[in-house]
PDB file of C-alpha atoms in Angstrom:
ATOM      1  CA  TRP A  10     157.520 168.591 127.562  1.00 92.00           C
ATOM      2  CA  GLN A  11     160.086 165.916 126.831  1.00 92.00           C
ATOM      3  CA  VAL A  12     160.391 162.988 124.443  1.00 93.00           C
ATOM      4  CA  GLU A  13     159.457 159.718 126.130  1.00 92.00           C
ATOM      5  CA  ARG A  14     160.332 157.669 123.054  1.00 92.00           C
ATOM      6  CA  VAL A  15     160.628 157.800 119.289  1.00 94.00           C
ATOM      7  CA  LEU A  16     157.731 155.900 117.727  1.00 92.00           C
ATOM      8  CA  LYS A  17     158.904 156.022 114.116  1.00 90.00           C
ATOM      9  CA  GLU A  18     161.755 157.440 112.042  1.00 90.00           C
ATOM     10  CA  ASP A  19     161.888 157.438 108.267  1.00 88.00           C
ATOM     11  CA  ALA A  20     162.958 159.523 105.273  1.00 87.00           C
ATOM     12  CA  PHE A  21     160.188 162.026 105.995  1.00 89.00           C
ATOM     13  CA  GLY A  22     161.057 162.771 109.629  1.00 89.00           C
ATOM     14  CA  CYS A  23     160.015 161.250 112.922  1.00 92.00           C
ATOM     15  CA  VAL A  24     157.070 160.621 115.213  1.00 93.00           C
ATOM     16  CA  GLU A  25     157.716 161.056 118.929  1.00 94.00           C
ATOM     17  CA  LEU A  26     155.713 160.458 122.074  1.00 95.00           C
ATOM     18  CA  LEU A  27     155.926 163.534 124.298  1.00 94.00           C
ATOM     19  CA  VAL A  28     155.119 163.651 128.005  1.00 94.00           C
ATOM     20  CA  ARG A  29     154.844 166.388 130.562  1.00 90.00           C
ATOM     21  CA  GLN A  30     155.501 165.661 134.236  1.00 82.00           C
ATOM     22  CA  GLY A  31     152.192 164.552 135.733  1.00 79.00           C
ATOM     23  CA  GLY A  32     150.359 165.491 132.563  1.00 78.00           C
ATOM     24  CA  PRO A  33     149.071 164.039 129.341  1.00 86.00           C
ATOM     25  CA  ARG A  34     150.941 162.422 126.506  1.00 92.00           C
ATOM     26  CA  ILE A  35     150.812 163.678 122.951  1.00 95.00           C
ATOM     27  CA  THR A  36     152.198 162.508 119.649  1.00 94.00           C
ATOM     28  CA  ARG A  37     154.428 164.857 117.680  1.00 95.00           C
ATOM     29  CA  ARG A  38     155.036 164.324 113.969  1.00 93.00           C
ATOM     30  CA  VAL A  39     158.104 166.249 112.811  1.00 94.00           C
ATOM     31  CA  ALA A  40     157.829 166.426 109.029  1.00 91.00           C
ATOM     32  CA  SER A  41     161.362 167.676 108.452  1.00 88.00           C
ATOM     33  CA  GLY A  42     162.296 165.351 105.613  1.00 85.00           C
ATOM     34  CA  GLY A  43     165.654 163.709 105.247  1.00 81.00           C
ATOM     35  CA  ARG A  44     168.490 163.397 102.767  1.00 82.00           C
ATOM     36  CA  TRP A  45     166.270 162.818  99.717  1.00 82.00           C
ATOM     37  CA  PRO A  46     165.618 165.832  97.539  1.00 85.00           C
ATOM     38  CA  LEU A  47     162.137 167.267  98.211  1.00 89.00           C
ATOM     39  CA  SER A  48     161.533 164.865 101.110  1.00 89.00           C
ATOM     40  CA  GLY A  49     160.713 167.804 103.395  1.00 88.00           C
ATOM     41  CA  VAL A  50     158.112 169.103 100.944  1.00 92.00           C
ATOM     42  CA  ILE A  51     156.535 165.652 100.703  1.00 93.00           C
ATOM     43  CA  ALA A  52     156.647 165.200 104.488  1.00 91.00           C
ATOM     44  CA  ARG A  53     154.868 168.510 105.119  1.00 92.00           C
ATOM     45  CA  SER A  54     152.274 167.622 102.473  1.00 93.00           C
ATOM     46  CA  LEU A  55     151.561 164.318 104.252  1.00 92.00           C
ATOM     47  CA  ALA A  56     151.271 166.152 107.593  1.00 92.00           C
ATOM     48  CA  ARG A  57     148.753 168.550 106.000  1.00 93.00           C
ATOM     49  CA  ARG A  58     146.714 165.549 104.784  1.00 93.00           C
ATOM     50  CA  GLU A  59     146.641 164.165 108.312  1.00 94.00           C
ATOM     51  CA  ARG A  60     145.715 167.553 109.775  1.00 93.00           C
ATOM     52  CA  ARG A  61     142.879 167.974 107.236  1.00 95.00           C
ATOM     53  CA  ALA A  62     141.463 164.479 107.789  1.00 96.00           C
ATOM     54  CA  LEU A  63     141.526 164.834 111.577  1.00 95.00           C
ATOM     55  CA  ALA A  64     139.855 168.249 111.297  1.00 94.00           C
ATOM     56  CA  HIS A  65     136.996 166.565 109.389  1.00 93.00           C
ATOM     57  CA  LEU A  66     136.787 163.945 112.139  1.00 94.00           C
ATOM     58  CA  GLU A  67     136.846 166.392 115.069  1.00 91.00           C
ATOM     59  CA  GLY A  68     134.809 165.058 117.994  1.00 88.00           C
ATOM     60  CA  PHE A  69     134.793 161.555 116.540  1.00 89.00           C
ATOM     61  CA  CYS A  70     135.647 158.631 118.863  1.00 91.00           C
ATOM     62  CA  GLY A  71     138.321 156.182 117.775  1.00 94.00           C
ATOM     63  CA  VAL A  72     140.650 158.677 116.084  1.00 96.00           C
ATOM     64  CA  PRO A  73     143.127 161.110 117.644  1.00 95.00           C
ATOM     65  CA  LYS A  74     142.318 164.790 117.958  1.00 94.00           C
ATOM     66  CA  SER A  75     144.653 167.528 116.775  1.00 93.00           C
ATOM     67  CA  VAL A  76     146.441 169.390 119.566  1.00 93.00           C
ATOM     68  CA  GLN A  77     147.719 172.968 119.672  1.00 92.00           C
ATOM     69  CA  ASP A  78     150.565 173.471 122.160  1.00 92.00           C
ATOM     70  CA  ASP A  79     153.496 175.718 121.308  1.00 93.00           C
ATOM     71  CA  GLU A  80     155.621 174.379 124.177  1.00 92.00           C
ATOM     72  CA  ALA A  81     155.213 170.788 122.959  1.00 93.00           C
ATOM     73  CA  ALA A  82     155.875 171.830 119.376  1.00 94.00           C
ATOM     74  CA  GLN A  83     159.163 173.464 120.370  1.00 94.00           C
ATOM     75  CA  ALA A  84     160.340 170.835 122.878  1.00 94.00           C
ATOM     76  CA  PRO A  85     163.816 169.471 122.102  1.00 93.00           C
ATOM     77  CA  LEU A  86     163.915 166.559 119.666  1.00 93.00           C
ATOM     78  CA  ALA A  87     165.115 163.145 120.817  1.00 93.00           C
ATOM     79  CA  SER A  88     168.009 163.603 118.391  1.00 89.00           C
ATOM     80  CA  GLY A  89     168.795 167.074 119.789  1.00 89.00           C
ATOM     81  CA  GLY A  90     167.951 170.487 118.471  1.00 89.00           C
ATOM     82  CA  THR A  91     164.574 172.164 118.133  1.00 92.00           C
ATOM     83  CA  PRO A  92     162.108 171.400 115.326  1.00 93.00           C
ATOM     84  CA  ARG A  93     160.897 174.152 113.014  1.00 91.00           C
ATOM     85  CA  ARG A  94     157.290 175.012 113.878  1.00 91.00           C
ATOM     86  CA  ARG A  95     156.178 174.541 110.247  1.00 90.00           C
ATOM     87  CA  ASP A  96     157.387 170.921 110.401  1.00 93.00           C
ATOM     88  CA  VAL A  97     155.394 169.993 113.526  1.00 94.00           C
ATOM     89  CA  PHE A  98     151.954 168.435 113.783  1.00 93.00           C
ATOM     90  CA  LEU A  99     150.602 167.430 117.211  1.00 95.00           C
ATOM     91  CA  ARG A 100     147.825 164.994 117.986  1.00 94.00           C
ATOM     92  CA  GLU A 101     146.575 163.326 121.111  1.00 94.00           C
ATOM     93  CA  TRP A 102     148.074 160.029 122.209  1.00 94.00           C
ATOM     94  CA  VAL A 103     145.663 157.106 121.876  1.00 94.00           C
ATOM     95  CA  GLU A 104     146.168 154.372 124.468  1.00 94.00           C
ATOM     96  CA  GLY A 105     146.209 150.876 123.076  1.00 95.00           C
ATOM     97  CA  VAL A 106     148.315 148.252 121.372  1.00 96.00           C
ATOM     98  CA  SER A 107     148.640 147.756 117.658  1.00 95.00           C
ATOM     99  CA  LEU A 108     146.542 144.971 116.191  1.00 96.00           C
ATOM    100  CA  PRO A 109     149.450 142.529 115.649  1.00 94.00           C
ATOM    101  CA  LEU A 110     150.547 142.909 119.287  1.00 95.00           C
ATOM    102  CA  ALA A 111     147.118 142.332 120.848  1.00 94.00           C
ATOM    103  CA  ALA A 112     147.101 139.202 123.009  1.00 90.00           C
ATOM    104  CA  GLU A 113     143.381 138.727 122.402  1.00 90.00           C
ATOM    105  CA  LEU A 114     140.528 140.504 120.701  1.00 92.00           C
ATOM    106  CA  PRO A 115     136.916 140.899 121.819  1.00 93.00           C
ATOM    107  CA  MET A 116     134.457 138.825 119.797  1.00 92.00           C
ATOM    108  CA  ASP A 117     132.919 141.985 118.319  1.00 94.00           C
ATOM    109  CA  PHE A 118     136.207 143.757 117.550  1.00 96.00           C
ATOM    110  CA  PHE A 119     135.914 143.546 113.773  1.00 96.00           C
ATOM    111  CA  ASP A 120     132.228 144.497 113.842  1.00 96.00           C
ATOM    112  CA  LEU A 121     133.241 147.609 115.798  1.00 97.00           C
ATOM    113  CA  LEU A 122     136.101 148.237 113.366  1.00 97.00           C
ATOM    114  CA  ASP A 123     133.657 147.962 110.432  1.00 97.00           C
ATOM    115  CA  ASP A 124     131.429 150.516 112.174  1.00 96.00           C
ATOM    116  CA  LEU A 125     134.370 152.845 112.869  1.00 97.00           C
ATOM    117  CA  VAL A 126     135.608 152.758 109.273  1.00 97.00           C
ATOM    118  CA  GLY A 127     132.035 153.158 108.024  1.00 96.00           C
ATOM    119  CA  GLU A 128     131.643 156.303 110.136  1.00 95.00           C
ATOM    120  CA  LEU A 129     134.834 157.723 108.633  1.00 95.00           C
ATOM    121  CA  HIS A 130     133.355 157.127 105.202  1.00 96.00           C
ATOM    122  CA  THR A 131     130.062 158.751 106.250  1.00 94.00           C
ATOM    123  CA  ARG A 132     132.091 161.884 107.016  1.00 94.00           C
ATOM    124  CA  GLY A 133     133.789 161.707 103.610  1.00 95.00           C
ATOM    125  CA  VAL A 134     137.178 160.520 104.893  1.00 96.00           C
ATOM    126  CA  CYS A 135     139.102 157.476 103.690  1.00 97.00           C
ATOM    127  CA  HIS A 136     142.077 156.242 105.718  1.00 97.00           C
ATOM    128  CA  ASN A 137     143.931 154.764 102.720  1.00 95.00           C
ATOM    129  CA  ASP A 138     146.519 152.986 104.889  1.00 95.00           C
ATOM    130  CA  LEU A 139     144.559 150.247 106.656  1.00 97.00           C
ATOM    131  CA  HIS A 140     146.661 147.519 105.062  1.00 96.00           C
ATOM    132  CA  LYS A 141     149.225 148.353 107.767  1.00 95.00           C
ATOM    133  CA  GLU A 142     148.077 146.507 110.868  1.00 95.00           C
ATOM    134  CA  PRO A 143     149.925 148.870 113.277  1.00 94.00           C
ATOM    135  CA  ASN A 144     147.552 151.657 112.156  1.00 96.00           C
ATOM    136  CA  ILE A 145     144.743 149.776 113.898  1.00 97.00           C
ATOM    137  CA  LEU A 146     144.873 149.914 117.697  1.00 97.00           C
ATOM    138  CA  VAL A 147     143.102 147.824 120.308  1.00 97.00           C
ATOM    139  CA  GLN A 148     142.262 150.212 123.141  1.00 97.00           C
ATOM    140  CA  PRO A 149     142.328 149.034 126.776  1.00 96.00           C
ATOM    141  CA  ASP A 150     138.528 148.564 126.697  1.00 95.00           C
ATOM    142  CA  GLY A 151     138.819 146.392 123.558  1.00 95.00           C
ATOM    143  CA  ARG A 152     137.435 148.974 121.129  1.00 97.00           C
ATOM    144  CA  PRO A 153     139.325 149.753 117.923  1.00 97.00           C
ATOM    145  CA  ALA A 154     141.028 153.055 117.159  1.00 97.00           C
ATOM    146  CA  LEU A 155     142.779 154.272 114.016  1.00 97.00           C
ATOM    147  CA  VAL A 156     146.011 156.257 113.791  1.00 95.00           C
ATOM    148  CA  ASP A 157     148.405 157.518 111.107  1.00 93.00           C
ATOM    149  CA  PHE A 158     146.171 159.532 108.797  1.00 94.00           C
ATOM    150  CA  GLN A 159     148.992 160.933 106.643  1.00 92.00           C
ATOM    151  CA  LEU A 160     147.675 159.127 103.537  1.00 94.00           C
ATOM    152  CA  ALA A 161     144.028 159.879 104.341  1.00 96.00           C
ATOM    153  CA  SER A 162     141.868 161.650 101.808  1.00 95.00           C
ATOM    154  CA  VAL A 163     138.830 163.868 102.291  1.00 95.00           C
ATOM    155  CA  HIS A 164     136.009 163.678  99.768  1.00 94.00           C
ATOM    156  CA  PRO A 165     133.221 166.118 100.678  1.00 87.00           C
ATOM    157  CA  GLY A 166     131.363 165.414  97.427  1.00 85.00           C
ATOM    158  CA  GLY A 167     131.868 161.662  97.103  1.00 81.00           C
ATOM    159  CA  GLY A 168     132.584 160.538  93.542  1.00 89.00           C
ATOM    160  CA  ALA A 169     134.318 157.626  91.850  1.00 93.00           C
ATOM    161  CA  SER A 170     137.670 158.177  93.582  1.00 93.00           C
ATOM    162  CA  PHE A 171     135.930 158.177  96.960  1.00 94.00           C
ATOM    163  CA  GLU A 172     134.020 154.965  96.185  1.00 95.00           C
ATOM    164  CA  SER A 173     137.218 153.256  95.064  1.00 95.00           C
ATOM    165  CA  ARG A 174     139.016 154.245  98.273  1.00 95.00           C
ATOM    166  CA  VAL A 175     136.047 153.196 100.424  1.00 96.00           C
ATOM    167  CA  SER A 176     136.218 149.801  98.751  1.00 96.00           C
ATOM    168  CA  GLU A 177     139.956 149.535  99.512  1.00 97.00           C
ATOM    169  CA  ASP A 178     139.496 150.496 103.180  1.00 97.00           C
ATOM    170  CA  ASP A 179     136.708 147.915 103.505  1.00 97.00           C
ATOM    171  CA  ARG A 180     138.770 145.255 101.721  1.00 97.00           C
ATOM    172  CA  HIS A 181     141.649 145.697 104.167  1.00 97.00           C
ATOM    173  CA  VAL A 182     139.348 145.453 107.193  1.00 96.00           C
ATOM    174  CA  HIS A 183     137.866 142.258 105.745  1.00 95.00           C
ATOM    175  CA  LYS A 184     141.379 140.882 105.116  1.00 95.00           C
ATOM    176  CA  HIS A 185     142.355 141.520 108.750  1.00 95.00           C
ATOM    177  CA  ARG A 186     139.084 140.007 109.992  1.00 94.00           C
ATOM    178  CA  THR A 187     139.745 136.856 107.988  1.00 92.00           C
ATOM    179  CA  ARG A 188     143.336 136.560 109.161  1.00 90.00           C
ATOM    180  CA  TYR A 189     142.735 137.205 112.844  1.00 90.00           C
ATOM    181  CA  THR A 190     139.537 135.219 113.203  1.00 87.00           C
ATOM    182  CA  SER A 191     140.965 132.233 111.353  1.00 73.00           C
ATOM    183  CA  GLU A 192     143.885 132.218 113.803  1.00 57.00           C
ATOM    184  CA  GLY A 193     141.394 131.994 116.655  1.00 48.00           C
ATOM    185  CA  ARG A 194     142.390 135.277 118.320  1.00 51.00           C
TER     186      ARG A 194
END
């Protein structure tokens, strides 16, 4: 495995796209933290949230699946060195472009996105980060996909907190629908 490119770097670590010669691509989140005190603890907590949400969504279309691969986990970082195994979370790579980079959208894109988000909620998962347009992908076939579940929450029993977060997820989808359909895309 080797790093094809760094997708994101911040105070909590980095997200890299890994490739293997002639093989698949996977996404590696390295929750190592940075210079801030406790940033590593926070980063690993966010990675656990993502891992838990994706475990609840296992077998679900439109979200990445968790991956277990020790070789990929220990592949050299783009910045050099080897990540600590406890800092690494792997998930499959989802082909597509982020919503703001899509040249055009199918007429039913936002209906499909509503359905996708609704299915998450049916499984007791809220994304909690849909205000960020790059977390919504347009796959090559025009269907939506969701990524970046580090702020996601799992609510097996429902409740007021769950209903509030469902409402926020739905509000953000509606906001994007209004923006993108009013621009004629």
